[in-house]
CSV table of C-alpha atoms in Angstrom, one decimal:
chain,number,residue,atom,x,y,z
A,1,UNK,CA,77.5,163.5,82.8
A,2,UNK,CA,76.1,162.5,86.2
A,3,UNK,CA,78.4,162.9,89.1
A,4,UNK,CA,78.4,160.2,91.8
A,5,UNK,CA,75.7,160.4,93.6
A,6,UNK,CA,74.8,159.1,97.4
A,7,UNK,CA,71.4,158.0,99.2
A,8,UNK,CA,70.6,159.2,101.3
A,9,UNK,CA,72.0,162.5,102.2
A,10,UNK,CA,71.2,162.2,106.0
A,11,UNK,CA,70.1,159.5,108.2
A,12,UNK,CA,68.9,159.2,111.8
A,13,UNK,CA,68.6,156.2,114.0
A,14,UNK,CA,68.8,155.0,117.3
A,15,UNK,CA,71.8,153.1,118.5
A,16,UNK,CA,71.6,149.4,117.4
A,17,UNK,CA,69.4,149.9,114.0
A,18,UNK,CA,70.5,149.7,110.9
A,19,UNK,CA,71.6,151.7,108.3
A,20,UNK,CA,72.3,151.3,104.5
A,21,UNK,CA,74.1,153.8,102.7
A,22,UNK,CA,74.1,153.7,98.8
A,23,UNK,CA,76.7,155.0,96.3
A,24,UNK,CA,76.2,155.3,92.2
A,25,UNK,CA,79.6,156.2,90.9
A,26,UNK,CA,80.5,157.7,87.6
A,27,UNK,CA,79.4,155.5,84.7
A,28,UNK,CA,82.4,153.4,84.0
A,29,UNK,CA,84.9,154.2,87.0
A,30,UNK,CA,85.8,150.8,88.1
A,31,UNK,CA,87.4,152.1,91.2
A,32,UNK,CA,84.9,153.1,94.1
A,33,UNK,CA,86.3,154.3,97.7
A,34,UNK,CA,84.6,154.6,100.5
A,35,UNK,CA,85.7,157.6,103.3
A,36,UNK,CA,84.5,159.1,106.8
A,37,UNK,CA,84.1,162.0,108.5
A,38,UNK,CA,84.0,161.7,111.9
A,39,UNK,CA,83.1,165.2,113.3
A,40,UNK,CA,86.3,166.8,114.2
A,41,UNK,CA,88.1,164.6,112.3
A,42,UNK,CA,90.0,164.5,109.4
A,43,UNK,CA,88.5,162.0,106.6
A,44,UNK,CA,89.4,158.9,106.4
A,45,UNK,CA,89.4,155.6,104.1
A,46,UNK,CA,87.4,152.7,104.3
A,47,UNK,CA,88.0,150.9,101.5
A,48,UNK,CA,88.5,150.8,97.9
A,49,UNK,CA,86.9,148.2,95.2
A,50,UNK,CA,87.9,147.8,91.9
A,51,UNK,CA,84.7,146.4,90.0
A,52,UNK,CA,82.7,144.5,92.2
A,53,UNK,CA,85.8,143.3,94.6
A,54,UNK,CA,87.4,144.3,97.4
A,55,UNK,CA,90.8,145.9,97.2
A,56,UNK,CA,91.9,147.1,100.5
A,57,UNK,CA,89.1,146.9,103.2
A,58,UNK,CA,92.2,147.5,105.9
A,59,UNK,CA,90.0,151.0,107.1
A,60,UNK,CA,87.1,149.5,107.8
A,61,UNK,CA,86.4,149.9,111.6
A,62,UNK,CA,85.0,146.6,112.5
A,63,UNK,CA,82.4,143.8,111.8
A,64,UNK,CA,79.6,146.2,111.9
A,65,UNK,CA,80.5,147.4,108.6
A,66,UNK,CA,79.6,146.0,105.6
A,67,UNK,CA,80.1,146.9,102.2
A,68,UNK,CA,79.2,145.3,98.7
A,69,UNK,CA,79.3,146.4,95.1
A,70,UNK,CA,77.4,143.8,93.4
A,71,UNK,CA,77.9,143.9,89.7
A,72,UNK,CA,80.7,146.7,90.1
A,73,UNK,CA,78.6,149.2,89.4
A,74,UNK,CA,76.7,150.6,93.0
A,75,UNK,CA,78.2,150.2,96.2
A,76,UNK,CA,76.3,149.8,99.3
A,77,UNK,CA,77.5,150.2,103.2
A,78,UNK,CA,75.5,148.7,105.8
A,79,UNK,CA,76.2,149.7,109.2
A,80,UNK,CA,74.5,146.8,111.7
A,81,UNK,CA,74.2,147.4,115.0
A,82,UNK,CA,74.8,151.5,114.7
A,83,UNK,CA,76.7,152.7,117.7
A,84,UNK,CA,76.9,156.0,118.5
A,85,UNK,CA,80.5,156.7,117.2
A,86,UNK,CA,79.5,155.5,113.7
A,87,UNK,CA,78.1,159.3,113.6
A,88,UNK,CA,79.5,161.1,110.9
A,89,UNK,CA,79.5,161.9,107.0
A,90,UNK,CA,80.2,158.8,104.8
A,91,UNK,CA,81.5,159.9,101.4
A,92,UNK,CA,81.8,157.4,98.3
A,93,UNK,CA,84.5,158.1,95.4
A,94,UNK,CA,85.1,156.9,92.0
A,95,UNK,CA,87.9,157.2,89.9
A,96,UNK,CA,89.0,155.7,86.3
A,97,UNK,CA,92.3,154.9,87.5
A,98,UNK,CA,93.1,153.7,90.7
A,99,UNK,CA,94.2,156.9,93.3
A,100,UNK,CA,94.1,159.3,90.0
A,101,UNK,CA,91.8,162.2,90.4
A,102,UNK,CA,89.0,161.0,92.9
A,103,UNK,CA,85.5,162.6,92.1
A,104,UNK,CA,83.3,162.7,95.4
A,105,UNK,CA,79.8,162.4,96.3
A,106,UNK,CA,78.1,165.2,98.5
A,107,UNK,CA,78.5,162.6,101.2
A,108,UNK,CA,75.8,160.7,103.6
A,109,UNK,CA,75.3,162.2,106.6
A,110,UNK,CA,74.4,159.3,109.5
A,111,UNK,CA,73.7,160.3,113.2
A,112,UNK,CA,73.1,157.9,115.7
A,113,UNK,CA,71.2,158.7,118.5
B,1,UNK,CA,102.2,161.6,114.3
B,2,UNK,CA,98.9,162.5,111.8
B,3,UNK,CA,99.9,161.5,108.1
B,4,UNK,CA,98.6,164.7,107.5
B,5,UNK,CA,98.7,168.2,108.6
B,6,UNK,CA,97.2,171.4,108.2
B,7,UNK,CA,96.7,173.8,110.9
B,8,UNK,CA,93.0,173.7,110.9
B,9,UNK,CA,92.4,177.4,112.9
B,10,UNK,CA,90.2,179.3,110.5
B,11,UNK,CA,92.3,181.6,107.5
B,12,UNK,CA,90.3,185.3,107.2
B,13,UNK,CA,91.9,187.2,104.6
B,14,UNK,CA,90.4,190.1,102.7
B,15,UNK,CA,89.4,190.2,99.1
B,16,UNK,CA,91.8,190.6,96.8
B,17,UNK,CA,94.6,189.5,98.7
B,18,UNK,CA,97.0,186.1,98.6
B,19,UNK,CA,95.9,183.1,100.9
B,20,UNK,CA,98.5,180.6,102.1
B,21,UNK,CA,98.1,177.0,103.1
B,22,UNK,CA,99.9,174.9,104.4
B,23,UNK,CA,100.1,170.9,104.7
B,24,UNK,CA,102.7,168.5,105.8
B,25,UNK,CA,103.2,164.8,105.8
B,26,UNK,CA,104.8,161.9,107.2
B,27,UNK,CA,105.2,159.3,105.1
B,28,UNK,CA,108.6,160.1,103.4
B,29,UNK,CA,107.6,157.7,100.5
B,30,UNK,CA,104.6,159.7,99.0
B,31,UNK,CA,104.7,160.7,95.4
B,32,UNK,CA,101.6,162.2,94.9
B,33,UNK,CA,100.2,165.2,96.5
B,34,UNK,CA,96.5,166.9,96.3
B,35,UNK,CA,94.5,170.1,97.2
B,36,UNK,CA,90.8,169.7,97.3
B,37,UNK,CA,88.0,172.6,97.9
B,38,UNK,CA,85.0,171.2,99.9
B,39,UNK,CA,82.1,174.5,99.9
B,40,UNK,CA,80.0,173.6,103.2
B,41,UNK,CA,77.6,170.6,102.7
B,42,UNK,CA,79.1,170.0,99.0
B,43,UNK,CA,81.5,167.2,98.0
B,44,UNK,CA,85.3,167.7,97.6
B,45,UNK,CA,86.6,168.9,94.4
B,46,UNK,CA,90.2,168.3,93.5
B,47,UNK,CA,91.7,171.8,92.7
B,48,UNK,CA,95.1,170.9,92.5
B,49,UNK,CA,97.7,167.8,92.2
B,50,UNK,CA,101.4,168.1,92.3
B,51,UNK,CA,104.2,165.2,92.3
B,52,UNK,CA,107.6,166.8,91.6
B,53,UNK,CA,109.4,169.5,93.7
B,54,UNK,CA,108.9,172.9,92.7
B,55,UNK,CA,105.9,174.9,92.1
B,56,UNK,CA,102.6,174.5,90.0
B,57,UNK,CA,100.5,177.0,88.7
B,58,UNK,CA,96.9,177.3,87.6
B,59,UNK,CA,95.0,180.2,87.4
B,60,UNK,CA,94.8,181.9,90.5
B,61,UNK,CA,96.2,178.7,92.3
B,62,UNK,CA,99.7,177.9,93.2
B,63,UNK,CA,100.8,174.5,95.4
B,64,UNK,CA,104.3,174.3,96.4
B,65,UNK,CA,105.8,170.9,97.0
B,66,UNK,CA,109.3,170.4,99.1
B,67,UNK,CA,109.4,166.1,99.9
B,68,UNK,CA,112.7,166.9,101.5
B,69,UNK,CA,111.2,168.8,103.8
B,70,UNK,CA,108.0,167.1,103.5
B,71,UNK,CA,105.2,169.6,102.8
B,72,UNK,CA,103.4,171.0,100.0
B,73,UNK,CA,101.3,174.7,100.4
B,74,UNK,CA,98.4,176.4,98.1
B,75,UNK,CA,98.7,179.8,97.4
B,76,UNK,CA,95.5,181.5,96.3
B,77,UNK,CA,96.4,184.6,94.5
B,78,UNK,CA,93.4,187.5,94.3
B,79,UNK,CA,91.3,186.1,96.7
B,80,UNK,CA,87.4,186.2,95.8
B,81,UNK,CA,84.6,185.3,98.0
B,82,UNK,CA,84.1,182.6,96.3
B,83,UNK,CA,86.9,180.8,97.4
B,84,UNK,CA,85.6,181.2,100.7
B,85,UNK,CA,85.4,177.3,101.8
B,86,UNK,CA,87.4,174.5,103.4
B,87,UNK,CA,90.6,173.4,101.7
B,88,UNK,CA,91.7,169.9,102.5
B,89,UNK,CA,95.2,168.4,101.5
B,90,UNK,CA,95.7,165.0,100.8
B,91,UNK,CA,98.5,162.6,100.3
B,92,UNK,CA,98.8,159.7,98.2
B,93,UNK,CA,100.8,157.0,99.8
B,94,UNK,CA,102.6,154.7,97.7
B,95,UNK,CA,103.3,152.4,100.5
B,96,UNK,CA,99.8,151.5,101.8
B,97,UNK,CA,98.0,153.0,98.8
B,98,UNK,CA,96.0,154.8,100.7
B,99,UNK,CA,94.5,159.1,99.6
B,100,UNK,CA,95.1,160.2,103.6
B,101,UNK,CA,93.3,163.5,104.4
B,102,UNK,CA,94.4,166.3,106.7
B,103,UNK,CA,91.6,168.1,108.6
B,104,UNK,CA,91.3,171.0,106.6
B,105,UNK,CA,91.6,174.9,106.4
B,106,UNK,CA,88.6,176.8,106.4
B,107,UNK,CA,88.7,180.6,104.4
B,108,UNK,CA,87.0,183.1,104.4
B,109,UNK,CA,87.4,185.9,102.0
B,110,UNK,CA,86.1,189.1,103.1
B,111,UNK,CA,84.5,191.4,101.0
């Protein structure tokens, strides 16, 4: 069985591009998180969807940020304008039951130069 | 106050012997209580979840949870080098529903 899987593993752009991070979770895990690593930093939570809406988006940083899950099955995270703080690893998790055992991608390394 | 602690200074401890973590938490409320292994450039890979006092065993892996004293520890018995990697702790609160992270413990198990 696949695991979830992220695209792409590591991006670089310049300050006020965009980005587009993708996230396939595990076949039929209707919950899909979305975390970041900020270097230095301890991870920490986006948001969560269950199927193809939005459960808690309370993490997201600000209107830069925007994340879909058409369909409920991929997720996508698009970061427009980048600024240089949005630098970090952006890791996307699914889990059959909501906050039971979370199975993580190897995570999507953006730097913004 | 961090939701999450773990002294984050790196653990060196020589093969063979026992490696102790440890994590603590704020929220009083939280009920469910998680170890993950993250090997350098990999994902994070739950290793352990506890949710009642007491201790937990499996395999070579022990967590300890205390909520009256609010932290929960992972003992790794017979360290390997292949354990050698960075152990996070996480916390499920009940209140904002949230999986908070700490920062993590790096080991390194000497050969």
């Amino acid at each position: 069985e696949a695991g979830v899987t992220q695209f792409p593993s590591h991006s670089v752009i310049e300050k006020g591009q965009t980005v587009t991070l993708r996230c396939d979770p595990i076949s039929g895990h209707d919950n899909l998180y979305w975390y970041r690593r900020v270097m230095g930093k301890e991870i920490k939570f986006l948001l969560h969807f269950v199927k193809e809406s939005k459960q808690d988006e309370s993490g997201m940083p600000n209107n830069r940020f925007l994340a879909e899950r058409t369909g409920g099955t991929y997720s996508t995270l698009k970061v427009q304008p980048a600024e240089l703080e949005d630098s970090g690893v952006y890791f996307c998790a699914s889990s059959q039951v909501a906050f039971g055992e979370l199975f993580f991608g190897e995570g999507s390394r953006l730097t913004v130069l | 106050q961090k939701e999450v602690e773990q002294n984050s200074g790196p653990l060196s401890v020589p093969e063979g012997a026992i490696a102790s973590l440890n994590c603590t938490y704020s929220d009083r409320g939280s009920q469910s209580f998680f170890w993950y292994r993250q090997y350098s450039g990999k994902s994070p890979e739950l290793i352990m979840s506890i949710y009642s006092n007491g201790d937990k065993e499996d395999g070579r892996f022990t967590a300890q949870l205390n909520k009256a004293s609010q932290y929960v520890s992972l003992l790794i018995r017979d360290s390997q080098p292949s354990d050698s990697a960075t152990y996070l702790c996480a916390v499920l609160s009940y209140g904002n529903n949230r999986l908070a992270f700490g920062k993590g413990n790096q080991v390194v198990v000497i050969p």
